[in-house]
XYZ file of C-alpha atoms in Angstrom:
290
model
C 113.735 79.734 102.170
C 114.746 80.326 99.107
C 118.635 81.041 98.123
C 118.721 81.772 94.627
C 116.441 84.783 94.785
C 116.084 87.404 97.227
C 112.319 87.088 99.040
C 110.094 89.412 100.619
C 108.901 87.041 103.414
C 108.496 89.123 106.302
C 105.032 90.770 105.176
C 102.018 90.638 107.753
C 99.864 93.215 105.738
C 100.647 91.873 102.349
C 99.912 88.290 101.108
C 100.598 86.531 97.462
C 97.506 83.680 98.042
C 97.616 82.264 94.828
C 98.605 82.914 90.841
C 97.340 80.858 88.033
C 96.458 81.671 84.260
C 98.226 84.781 83.957
C 96.852 86.127 87.224
C 97.593 86.558 90.960
C 95.637 86.751 94.085
C 96.742 88.856 96.413
C 95.558 90.333 100.249
C 96.471 93.930 100.327
C 95.431 94.473 104.467
C 92.000 93.264 104.615
C 91.439 93.854 100.619
C 91.712 91.372 98.126
C 92.820 92.027 94.753
C 93.052 89.905 91.405
C 95.724 91.274 89.126
C 97.588 90.200 86.063
C 100.701 88.756 86.108
C 102.592 87.072 82.675
C 104.837 85.153 84.852
C 101.627 83.323 85.950
C 101.414 81.209 83.075
C 100.783 77.184 84.395
C 97.237 76.741 84.923
C 96.613 75.417 88.598
C 93.131 74.847 90.285
C 92.045 78.079 91.556
C 90.592 76.851 95.460
C 90.654 79.989 97.375
C 87.198 81.549 97.577
C 88.490 85.176 97.389
C 89.205 84.616 93.741
C 85.774 85.042 93.298
C 84.906 86.937 96.752
C 87.166 89.767 95.730
C 87.023 93.396 96.097
C 88.592 94.380 92.854
C 89.974 92.939 89.754
C 92.058 94.523 86.590
C 91.090 93.355 83.291
C 93.115 94.314 80.436
C 91.548 95.021 77.263
C 92.562 93.345 73.681
C 93.476 96.843 72.498
C 95.987 97.481 75.472
C 95.864 99.217 78.877
C 92.340 97.907 80.864
C 90.385 99.057 84.091
C 89.408 97.902 87.394
C 86.635 95.963 87.788
C 85.599 97.107 91.365
C 83.425 95.913 94.008
C 83.247 97.240 97.826
C 86.952 98.840 98.088
C 88.272 101.913 99.991
C 89.680 104.841 97.638
C 92.744 104.362 99.629
C 94.145 102.487 102.896
C 97.412 102.119 104.754
C 99.640 99.348 104.512
C 102.255 98.576 107.323
C 105.694 96.660 106.703
C 107.774 96.659 110.185
C 108.223 100.385 110.854
C 107.023 101.348 107.728
C 103.730 102.725 106.504
C 102.517 103.290 103.310
C 99.315 104.242 101.574
C 98.156 102.283 98.441
C 95.391 102.890 96.049
C 94.284 100.995 93.053
C 95.872 102.941 89.953
C 95.630 103.143 86.031
C 97.529 100.026 84.974
C 97.093 97.669 87.635
C 99.499 99.285 90.107
C 98.818 100.217 93.908
C 101.939 102.532 94.211
C 103.450 99.346 96.347
C 105.885 96.804 94.981
C 105.595 94.528 97.935
C 108.945 92.476 96.375
C 110.661 95.596 97.304
C 110.629 94.872 100.760
C 113.638 92.576 100.698
C 115.534 95.320 99.282
C 114.438 98.159 102.432
C 115.578 95.334 104.802
C 119.102 95.355 103.344
C 119.335 99.158 102.286
C 118.092 100.233 106.159
C 120.608 97.514 107.369
C 123.502 99.029 105.365
C 122.995 102.435 106.587
C 122.383 101.560 110.228
C 125.405 99.726 110.092
C 127.619 102.412 108.542
C 128.620 104.315 111.136
C 128.553 107.359 109.635
C 126.005 110.191 107.686
C 125.002 108.469 104.418
C 123.443 110.699 101.496
C 121.026 108.844 99.292
C 120.185 109.646 95.724
C 116.998 107.887 95.034
C 116.235 108.469 91.358
C 112.898 107.166 89.039
C 111.964 107.261 92.826
C 107.629 106.756 92.583
C 105.768 106.874 95.519
C 108.894 106.794 97.634
C 109.155 103.458 99.834
C 113.010 103.358 99.243
C 113.079 106.692 100.130
C 111.083 106.674 103.054
C 112.834 103.085 104.432
C 116.244 105.672 103.846
C 115.055 108.177 105.670
C 113.739 105.778 108.977
C 117.227 104.139 108.811
C 118.921 107.850 109.588
C 120.033 108.698 105.707
C 119.737 112.033 104.337
C 117.682 111.350 101.315
C 117.367 113.351 97.463
C 114.092 111.994 95.980
C 113.728 112.270 92.392
C 110.660 111.383 89.758
C 109.768 113.277 86.789
C 105.384 112.674 87.731
C 104.505 115.314 90.373
C 101.767 113.335 91.288
C 104.272 110.472 92.540
C 106.047 112.999 94.828
C 102.794 114.254 96.434
C 102.095 110.515 96.990
C 105.794 109.595 98.495
C 105.117 112.730 100.913
C 102.512 111.230 102.209
C 104.107 107.758 102.652
C 106.784 109.674 104.720
C 103.815 111.405 106.774
C 102.275 107.931 107.534
C 105.902 106.416 108.378
C 106.604 109.845 110.918
C 109.674 110.779 108.796
C 108.577 114.182 107.022
C 110.434 115.704 109.532
C 113.407 114.022 108.575
C 116.412 115.260 105.895
C 114.867 114.778 102.689
C 114.684 116.767 99.418
C 111.554 116.362 97.041
C 112.509 117.158 93.230
C 110.428 116.925 90.402
C 112.672 116.578 87.377
C 113.626 114.410 84.590
C 116.599 111.880 86.379
C 118.839 112.424 83.527
C 119.121 116.290 83.533
C 119.048 116.220 87.496
C 122.027 114.135 87.920
C 124.161 116.505 85.193
C 122.968 119.122 87.362
C 124.344 117.569 90.270
C 127.388 116.634 88.615
C 128.009 120.546 87.467
C 126.961 121.322 91.371
C 129.626 119.127 92.763
C 127.051 117.173 94.607
C 127.713 113.850 95.893
C 125.811 110.815 97.350
C 127.139 107.823 99.339
C 124.126 105.498 98.245
C 122.341 105.435 94.711
C 118.966 103.846 94.310
C 117.214 103.687 90.988
C 114.388 102.171 89.692
C 114.480 102.952 85.715
C 111.131 102.114 83.329
C 111.388 99.734 80.631
C 110.189 102.468 77.985
C 109.397 106.002 78.564
C 109.725 109.499 77.380
C 111.690 112.682 78.960
C 110.313 116.050 78.645
C 111.638 116.783 75.252
C 110.037 113.853 73.613
C 113.327 112.027 73.878
C 112.956 107.912 73.893
C 113.857 106.143 76.995
C 114.390 101.739 76.308
C 115.852 100.266 79.183
C 118.310 97.982 76.867
C 119.582 101.382 75.037
C 119.345 103.942 78.021
C 120.746 101.865 81.018
C 124.625 101.400 80.379
C 125.187 105.435 79.582
C 122.688 106.398 82.521
C 124.362 104.084 84.846
C 127.697 105.579 83.599
C 126.606 109.300 84.072
C 125.520 108.262 87.483
C 129.005 107.250 88.480
C 129.841 111.105 88.966
C 127.624 111.802 91.686
C 128.999 108.900 93.815
C 131.313 110.098 96.786
C 134.724 108.928 97.243
C 133.519 106.500 99.907
C 130.428 105.007 98.668
C 128.095 102.555 100.420
C 126.534 100.816 97.735
C 124.040 101.316 94.565
C 121.073 99.590 93.948
C 119.260 98.666 90.592
C 115.820 97.450 89.673
C 114.710 96.285 86.645
C 111.270 94.814 85.944
C 112.098 94.455 81.816
C 111.259 91.380 81.138
C 113.687 89.095 79.161
C 116.721 91.076 80.783
C 119.141 88.503 82.707
C 119.798 89.848 86.375
C 123.391 88.841 85.509
C 122.924 92.120 82.834
C 122.793 94.427 85.709
C 125.428 93.273 87.463
C 128.123 93.431 84.502
C 126.936 96.601 83.580
C 127.555 97.991 87.829
C 130.616 95.978 87.808
C 131.931 97.371 84.805
C 131.047 101.210 85.556
C 131.693 101.452 89.224
C 134.238 98.858 90.181
C 137.355 100.003 88.280
C 137.388 103.377 90.092
C 135.539 102.556 93.397
C 135.749 98.897 93.970
C 133.332 96.744 95.791
C 131.357 93.914 94.539
C 128.007 93.745 92.556
C 125.707 90.581 92.877
C 122.271 90.320 91.068
C 119.142 88.275 91.465
C 115.908 88.084 90.964
C 113.137 89.350 93.323
C 110.491 87.114 94.294
C 107.096 86.651 96.612
C 106.297 83.365 98.659
C 102.752 82.029 97.274
C 100.745 80.942 100.146
C 98.777 78.236 98.420
C 101.577 76.679 96.608
C 104.492 77.449 98.868
C 106.322 78.127 95.741
C 107.862 81.347 94.857
C 106.766 83.978 92.194
C 109.684 85.973 90.381
C 108.864 89.473 90.102
C 111.900 91.482 88.494
C 115.363 92.001 89.206
C 117.750 93.841 91.390
C 121.733 94.567 91.736
C 122.959 95.396 94.847
C 126.722 96.618 94.355
C 128.150 96.742 97.698
C 131.868 99.029 98.593
């Protein structure tokens, strides 16, 4: 148990087997992947045979980006986490459509919703393939899922179907998150919980530049306008290298606490590494509980 980070250590289908020389060896069900990880700066021995006997490896190109070097690998397959089920597939830029370290946050959010003792409305922004959406639906919440990419929202619907929650109260929205929040405020819509996973860098539909260090404060400040009078929680995720988890707490506490109270706590997320018994850091999260 690692008490300084939030650890996703309840997986059975996923395993971070080893990491070394800027790469990690992972087992996704019965599929073995080697993917880049800039945090793994150590040069430890690669003893596990699956470093070489892998199903696929993502190789970065010198000009940026990269590509998969694939052997025998299915186009897509299902991953189970407790009562949840997600469809994964190797995508461009090394991703699979799922961030296993976020399981620590799914467990936390599901517990908060189940213990609330009242109906909970969740707004999931930059919601990607919908893992958090599915977790909140499974726990009994009503969810509004927002992402600017039509393909990601379609994938999220697949995950909802795989987890058996397609019939739950959910709105699937393809839209720019900031513009959507602005409209919800004007419409008087309110939510009891906010989840946001903003990108480190991106461009809006009108070519607007999003840079997390510059955009997070005004965006979180805007989002305060869609919280209900009795909020349950706000969850902010960040994968921006060099941004301390404490920065997220400072932002969250400054925006939400003066009006609504509560307490923010931020930590790194991590995954246990089987071969070493150590932990690989995988981004930061801030949990603001009211």
